[in-house]
Amino acid sequence: MTIFLAVALGVFLIVLLRSTIPGGADRWIEKHFVASAYGLPPREALDNRRAGPPPAAHRAQERQDVADAAWQGDWKAADRYVRAAGDDWDARWDRLELLQYVARKDSAWLDAWRTAEPANCDAATLHASLMVHRAWEIRGSAFAHAVPDSDMKRFRAMLPAAIEEARRAALLDPANPGPWVVMVTAARGAQYGHEQFEPLWKGLVARAPHHYEGHGQALQYWCAKWYGSNRQMMRFARQAVRKAPAGSPLAGIYLHALSELADRSSAASLPVTPMTRSLLKRIAASFDQVAPDDERLPVLRHLLAHYMLQSMMYGPALEQFRKIGPWCGAEPWRKAGNPIMAFEAARGRAVKLSRARPTPTAQGYGMAR
């Protein structure tokens, strides 16, 4: 009975904290919170146009030059751009995604590339990926029951051809994981069962064990709205955290899993568990090893700060807000309708509930280029 009462008291205190302290924190934020006193950018400096700083000028110019060249019919610039990534498979995929965006507007240059170099794996992979994207444009992002039958039939009819195109691309360069990312992406729409999906996944990780986009697409396959469950999705996400190598943002896949879980749950917040807190700490440490100019990092830091707050890790959340700086155009805050107000409230809660003391303000803020 004593143990039962202790557990019951602990649960009661958590519920009490959640129901009373945030309200008091909100009042304090409204009347007394001065962000700059805690090493944070002032409210007037907040920028809701982006999740993080813009890319370096030279990087943005390089992308624009490649796009302009492609639209003018020069596919060789695109070829050089992809090849320059070497065997950094994450970077190589990011470059293919840019070229996919370019090809969505005008793919004549891609057709010319494939005609000139039919044995080029990157060109074939890009074509297969574009096929998948066009199929998904027809389907849309709604749940299956809300998609018109005619659109769903067209969607499902297009994906087998895209997978077959990706299989042919894989034969052109057996070491390249790009075609396998395409197949893993298309698998859920093509209604692949677990036995069909598993060889695709093994084929991908055999070539790139820590491929970020590949893991993101596999996470979608394992979520409850497709061919998995909450339990399978979270197990997959925890594995991503544990195997994330130094310098990779792969651990952030777990944060996307939490978002997926939250989107499908009627609960106001996620359950606070020692495992969740331990994983969030591990993710924070992993992010500190990622290159500061990695363009995936800002979005992930916003999610990390958000879920740290939900897990009552107020001090660590405040540290993330300091690293984020003035950028607040990210999903956790956009959902509220006014990202600046939501971001400011979240920062204020982190300060108030962590009992942080004012700090000197003679410093730069957050992520910069």
Coordinates of C-alpha atoms in Angstrom, one line a residue:
M1 CA 0.0 0.0 0.0
T2 CA 2.9 2.4 0.8
I3 CA 4.4 1.9 -2.7
F4 CA 1.0 2.4 -4.3
L5 CA 0.5 5.7 -2.4
A6 CA 3.9 6.9 -3.4
V7 CA 3.3 6.2 -7.0
A8 CA -0.1 7.8 -6.8
L9 CA 1.4 10.9 -5.2
G10 CA 4.0 11.1 -7.8
V11 CA 1.4 11.0 -10.6
F12 CA -0.6 13.6 -8.8
L13 CA 2.3 16.0 -8.5
I14 CA 3.1 15.7 -12.2
V15 CA -0.5 16.5 -13.1
L16 CA -0.5 19.3 -10.6
L17 CA 2.7 20.8 -12.0
R18 CA 1.4 20.6 -15.6
S19 CA -1.9 22.2 -14.7
T20 CA -0.6 25.0 -12.5
I21 CA 2.9 26.0 -13.3
P22 CA 2.5 26.7 -17.0
G23 CA -0.4 29.2 -16.3
G24 CA 1.8 31.0 -13.9
A25 CA 4.6 31.0 -16.4
D26 CA 2.4 32.5 -19.0
R27 CA 1.5 35.4 -16.8
W28 CA 5.1 35.9 -15.9
I29 CA 6.1 35.8 -19.6
E30 CA 3.4 38.4 -20.5
K31 CA 4.4 40.8 -17.7
H32 CA 8.1 40.3 -16.9
F33 CA 9.9 38.2 -19.5
V34 CA 12.8 40.0 -21.2
A35 CA 14.5 37.6 -23.5
S36 CA 17.8 39.5 -23.8
A37 CA 18.3 39.2 -20.0
Y38 CA 18.7 35.4 -20.5
G39 CA 21.1 35.3 -23.5
L40 CA 18.2 35.2 -26.0
P41 CA 17.5 37.5 -28.9
P42 CA 14.9 40.1 -28.0
R43 CA 11.4 39.6 -29.3
E44 CA 11.7 42.4 -31.9
A45 CA 14.6 40.5 -33.5
L46 CA 12.6 37.3 -34.1
D47 CA 12.3 36.2 -37.7
N48 CA 9.4 33.9 -38.7
R49 CA 10.4 33.6 -42.3
R50 CA 12.9 30.8 -41.8
A51 CA 13.7 28.0 -39.4
G52 CA 17.3 29.0 -39.4
P53 CA 19.8 31.4 -41.2
P54 CA 19.9 31.4 -45.0
P55 CA 22.6 29.3 -46.7
A56 CA 25.9 30.8 -47.3
A57 CA 25.9 33.2 -50.3
H58 CA 28.3 31.0 -52.3
R59 CA 26.2 27.9 -51.8
A60 CA 23.0 29.7 -52.8
Q61 CA 24.7 31.1 -55.9
E62 CA 26.0 27.7 -56.9
R63 CA 22.5 26.2 -56.7
Q64 CA 21.0 29.1 -58.7
D65 CA 23.7 28.7 -61.4
V66 CA 23.0 25.0 -61.7
A67 CA 19.3 25.6 -62.0
D68 CA 19.7 28.4 -64.6
A69 CA 22.1 26.2 -66.7
A70 CA 19.6 23.3 -66.6
W71 CA 16.7 25.5 -67.7
Q72 CA 18.9 26.7 -70.6
G73 CA 19.5 23.1 -71.7
D74 CA 22.9 22.5 -70.1
W75 CA 22.6 19.2 -68.3
K76 CA 26.4 18.9 -67.8
A77 CA 26.3 21.5 -65.0
A78 CA 23.8 19.3 -63.2
D79 CA 26.0 16.2 -63.7
R80 CA 29.1 18.0 -62.4
Y81 CA 27.1 19.3 -59.4
V82 CA 26.0 15.8 -58.3
R83 CA 29.4 14.2 -59.0
A84 CA 31.1 16.9 -56.8
A85 CA 29.5 15.3 -53.7
G86 CA 31.5 12.2 -54.3
D87 CA 30.5 9.4 -51.9
D88 CA 29.0 11.7 -49.3
W89 CA 25.6 10.0 -50.0
D90 CA 23.6 12.5 -47.9
A91 CA 25.0 15.4 -49.8
R92 CA 24.6 13.6 -53.1
W93 CA 20.9 13.0 -52.4
D94 CA 20.4 16.6 -51.3
R95 CA 21.8 17.7 -54.7
L96 CA 19.5 15.3 -56.5
E97 CA 16.5 16.7 -54.6
L98 CA 17.5 20.2 -55.8
L99 CA 17.6 18.9 -59.4
Q100 CA 14.3 17.2 -58.9
Y101 CA 12.8 20.6 -58.1
V102 CA 14.4 22.1 -61.2
A103 CA 13.1 19.2 -63.3
R104 CA 9.5 19.7 -62.0
K105 CA 9.5 23.1 -63.8
D106 CA 11.1 21.9 -67.0
S107 CA 12.5 18.4 -67.5
A108 CA 13.8 18.7 -71.1
W109 CA 17.4 19.0 -69.8
L110 CA 16.9 15.8 -67.9
D111 CA 15.6 14.0 -71.0
A112 CA 18.7 15.2 -72.9
W113 CA 21.0 14.0 -70.1
R114 CA 19.5 10.6 -70.1
T115 CA 19.7 10.4 -73.9
A116 CA 23.3 11.5 -73.9
E117 CA 24.4 9.2 -71.0
P118 CA 22.0 6.3 -70.7
A119 CA 24.4 4.5 -68.3
N120 CA 24.5 7.4 -65.8
C121 CA 23.1 6.2 -62.5
D122 CA 22.4 9.7 -61.2
A123 CA 20.3 10.7 -64.2
A124 CA 18.3 7.5 -64.1
T125 CA 17.8 7.9 -60.3
L126 CA 16.6 11.5 -60.8
H127 CA 14.2 10.3 -63.4
A128 CA 12.8 7.6 -61.1
S129 CA 12.5 10.0 -58.2
L130 CA 10.7 12.5 -60.4
M131 CA 8.2 9.8 -61.3
V132 CA 7.5 9.1 -57.7
H133 CA 7.1 12.8 -57.0
R134 CA 4.6 13.2 -59.8
A135 CA 2.6 10.3 -58.6
W136 CA 2.4 11.8 -55.1
E137 CA 1.3 15.1 -56.6
I138 CA -1.7 13.3 -58.0
R139 CA -2.5 11.6 -54.7
G140 CA -1.9 14.7 -52.5
S141 CA -1.2 14.6 -48.8
A142 CA -4.7 13.7 -47.5
F143 CA -5.5 10.5 -45.7
A144 CA -6.4 7.6 -48.1
H145 CA -10.2 7.9 -47.4
A146 CA -10.2 11.5 -48.5
V147 CA -8.4 10.9 -51.9
P148 CA -10.8 10.4 -54.9
D149 CA -10.7 6.9 -56.2
S150 CA -9.6 8.0 -59.7
D151 CA -6.6 9.8 -58.2
M152 CA -5.7 6.9 -56.0
K153 CA -5.8 4.5 -58.9
R154 CA -3.5 6.7 -61.0
F155 CA -1.2 7.1 -58.1
R156 CA -0.9 3.4 -57.5
A157 CA -0.5 2.6 -61.2
M158 CA 2.5 5.0 -61.5
L159 CA 4.6 3.7 -58.6
P160 CA 5.4 0.2 -59.9
A161 CA 6.9 1.8 -63.0
A162 CA 9.0 4.2 -60.8
I163 CA 10.3 1.3 -58.8
E164 CA 11.2 -0.6 -61.9
E165 CA 13.0 2.5 -63.2
A166 CA 14.9 2.7 -59.9
R167 CA 15.8 -1.0 -60.1
R168 CA 17.4 -0.4 -63.5
A169 CA 19.2 2.7 -62.1
A170 CA 20.7 0.5 -59.3
L171 CA 22.3 -1.8 -61.9
L172 CA 24.2 1.1 -63.4
D173 CA 26.1 1.8 -60.2
P174 CA 25.8 -1.0 -57.6
A175 CA 27.5 1.1 -54.9
N176 CA 25.1 4.1 -55.2
P177 CA 22.3 4.1 -52.6
G178 CA 20.2 6.7 -54.5
P179 CA 18.0 4.2 -56.4
W180 CA 17.3 2.4 -53.2
V181 CA 16.1 5.6 -51.5
V182 CA 13.7 6.0 -54.4
M183 CA 12.4 2.4 -53.9
V184 CA 12.1 2.8 -50.2
T185 CA 10.1 6.0 -50.8
A186 CA 7.8 4.4 -53.3
A187 CA 7.2 1.2 -51.4
R188 CA 4.4 2.4 -49.1
G189 CA 2.4 3.9 -52.0
A190 CA 2.9 0.8 -54.0
Q191 CA 1.4 -1.2 -51.1
Y192 CA 4.5 -3.2 -50.4
G193 CA 4.1 -5.6 -47.4
H194 CA 6.9 -6.1 -44.9
E195 CA 8.4 -9.0 -46.9
Q196 CA 8.6 -6.9 -50.0
F197 CA 9.9 -3.8 -48.1
E198 CA 12.6 -5.5 -46.1
P199 CA 14.9 -6.3 -49.1
L200 CA 14.7 -2.7 -50.3
W201 CA 15.7 -1.5 -46.8
K202 CA 18.5 -3.9 -46.6
G203 CA 19.7 -2.9 -50.0
L204 CA 19.8 0.8 -48.9
V205 CA 21.6 0.4 -45.6
A206 CA 24.1 -2.0 -47.1
R207 CA 25.2 0.9 -49.2
A208 CA 24.6 3.8 -46.9
P209 CA 23.9 2.7 -43.3
H210 CA 23.2 6.2 -42.0
H211 CA 21.4 7.7 -44.9
Y212 CA 19.2 10.5 -43.5
E213 CA 16.5 10.8 -46.1
G214 CA 16.4 7.0 -46.5
H215 CA 15.7 6.7 -42.7
G216 CA 13.1 9.4 -43.0
Q217 CA 11.2 7.6 -45.7
A218 CA 11.5 4.3 -43.9
L219 CA 10.1 5.9 -40.8
Q220 CA 7.0 6.9 -42.8
Y221 CA 6.6 3.3 -44.0
W222 CA 6.7 2.0 -40.4
C223 CA 4.2 4.6 -39.0
A224 CA 0.6 3.6 -38.2
K225 CA -1.0 5.4 -41.1
W226 CA 0.9 3.2 -43.6
Y227 CA 2.2 -0.3 -42.9
G228 CA 3.5 -0.2 -39.3
S229 CA 2.3 0.9 -35.9
N230 CA 3.3 3.4 -33.3
R231 CA 5.3 0.8 -31.5
Q232 CA 7.2 -0.2 -34.7
M233 CA 7.8 3.4 -35.7
M234 CA 9.2 4.4 -32.3
R235 CA 11.4 1.3 -32.2
F236 CA 12.8 2.2 -35.6
A237 CA 13.4 5.8 -34.4
R238 CA 15.2 4.7 -31.3
Q239 CA 17.5 2.6 -33.3
A240 CA 18.3 5.6 -35.5
V241 CA 19.4 7.5 -32.4
R242 CA 21.6 4.7 -31.2
K243 CA 23.4 4.2 -34.5
A244 CA 23.8 7.8 -35.5
P245 CA 27.5 8.5 -36.2
A246 CA 29.3 11.6 -35.1
G247 CA 28.6 14.5 -37.4
S248 CA 25.3 13.2 -38.7
P249 CA 21.9 14.6 -37.8
L250 CA 20.4 11.0 -38.1
A251 CA 19.3 11.1 -34.4
G252 CA 16.8 13.7 -35.4
I253 CA 14.7 11.0 -37.0
Y254 CA 13.4 10.3 -33.5
L255 CA 12.0 13.9 -33.3
H256 CA 10.1 13.3 -36.5
A257 CA 8.7 10.1 -35.0
L258 CA 7.5 12.1 -32.0
S259 CA 5.8 14.6 -34.3
E260 CA 4.1 11.8 -36.2
L261 CA 2.9 10.3 -32.9
A262 CA 1.6 13.7 -31.7
D263 CA -0.3 14.3 -35.0
R264 CA -2.1 11.0 -34.5
S265 CA -2.8 11.3 -30.8
S266 CA -5.6 13.1 -29.1
A267 CA -3.5 13.7 -26.0
A268 CA -2.5 17.2 -25.3
S269 CA 1.1 16.2 -24.8
L270 CA 3.4 13.2 -25.0
P271 CA 4.0 11.0 -22.0
V272 CA 7.1 11.9 -19.9
T273 CA 9.3 8.9 -19.5
P274 CA 12.9 8.4 -18.4
M275 CA 13.6 6.8 -21.8
T276 CA 12.3 9.8 -23.7
R277 CA 14.4 12.2 -21.6
S278 CA 17.5 10.0 -22.0
L279 CA 17.0 9.9 -25.8
L280 CA 16.5 13.7 -26.0
K281 CA 19.7 14.3 -24.1
R282 CA 21.5 11.9 -26.4
I283 CA 20.1 13.7 -29.4
A284 CA 21.2 17.1 -28.1
A285 CA 24.7 15.7 -27.6
S286 CA 24.7 14.3 -31.1
F287 CA 23.6 17.6 -32.6
D288 CA 26.5 19.3 -31.0
Q289 CA 28.8 17.2 -33.3
V290 CA 26.9 18.2 -36.5
A291 CA 28.5 20.9 -38.7
P292 CA 26.9 24.2 -37.7
D293 CA 26.0 25.0 -41.4
D294 CA 24.1 21.7 -41.9
E295 CA 20.8 22.9 -43.3
R296 CA 18.9 20.1 -41.6
L297 CA 20.0 21.2 -38.2
P298 CA 17.8 24.3 -37.5
V299 CA 14.5 22.5 -38.1
L300 CA 15.6 19.6 -35.8
R301 CA 16.7 22.0 -33.0
H302 CA 13.2 23.5 -33.0
L303 CA 11.7 20.1 -32.6
L304 CA 14.2 19.2 -29.9
A305 CA 13.4 22.3 -27.9
H306 CA 9.7 21.7 -28.3
Y307 CA 9.8 18.1 -27.1
M308 CA 12.3 18.9 -24.3
L309 CA 9.7 21.4 -23.0
Q310 CA 7.0 18.8 -23.2
S311 CA 9.2 16.4 -21.2
M312 CA 9.8 19.1 -18.5
M313 CA 13.5 19.3 -19.4
Y314 CA 13.4 23.1 -19.1
G315 CA 17.1 23.8 -18.7
P316 CA 18.1 21.8 -21.7
A317 CA 15.3 23.3 -23.7
L318 CA 16.6 26.8 -22.8
E319 CA 20.0 25.8 -24.1
Q320 CA 18.5 24.8 -27.4
F321 CA 16.6 28.1 -27.7
R322 CA 19.9 29.9 -27.2
K323 CA 21.4 27.9 -30.0
I324 CA 18.4 28.5 -32.3
G325 CA 18.7 32.3 -32.0
P326 CA 16.1 34.6 -33.6
W327 CA 14.7 32.1 -36.2
C328 CA 11.2 30.9 -35.4
G329 CA 9.7 29.9 -38.8
A330 CA 9.5 26.2 -37.9
E331 CA 6.7 23.7 -37.6
P332 CA 6.2 23.6 -33.8
W333 CA 5.4 27.3 -33.7
R334 CA 3.6 27.6 -37.0
K335 CA 0.9 25.3 -35.9
A336 CA -0.2 27.9 -33.3
G337 CA -1.0 30.4 -36.1
N338 CA 1.4 33.0 -34.9
P339 CA 4.9 31.6 -34.8
I340 CA 6.5 34.6 -33.1
M341 CA 4.0 34.5 -30.2
A342 CA 4.3 30.7 -29.8
F343 CA 8.1 30.8 -30.0
E344 CA 8.2 33.6 -27.4
A345 CA 5.9 31.8 -25.1
A346 CA 8.0 28.6 -25.4
R347 CA 11.2 30.4 -24.7
G348 CA 9.6 32.2 -21.7
R349 CA 8.4 28.9 -20.2
A350 CA 11.9 27.4 -20.6
V351 CA 13.4 30.4 -18.7
K352 CA 10.7 30.5 -16.0
L353 CA 10.4 26.8 -15.3
S354 CA 14.2 26.2 -15.4
R355 CA 14.6 29.0 -12.8
A356 CA 17.3 30.5 -15.0
R357 CA 19.1 33.6 -13.8
P358 CA 19.7 36.6 -15.9
T359 CA 22.9 36.5 -18.0
P360 CA 25.1 39.1 -19.6
T361 CA 23.8 40.0 -23.1
A362 CA 27.1 41.0 -24.8
Q363 CA 27.0 38.0 -27.2
G364 CA 25.8 36.8 -30.6
Y365 CA 22.7 34.8 -30.8
G366 CA 22.0 31.4 -32.2
M367 CA 23.0 29.7 -35.5
A368 CA 24.8 31.9 -38.0
R369 CA 26.6 31.5 -41.3

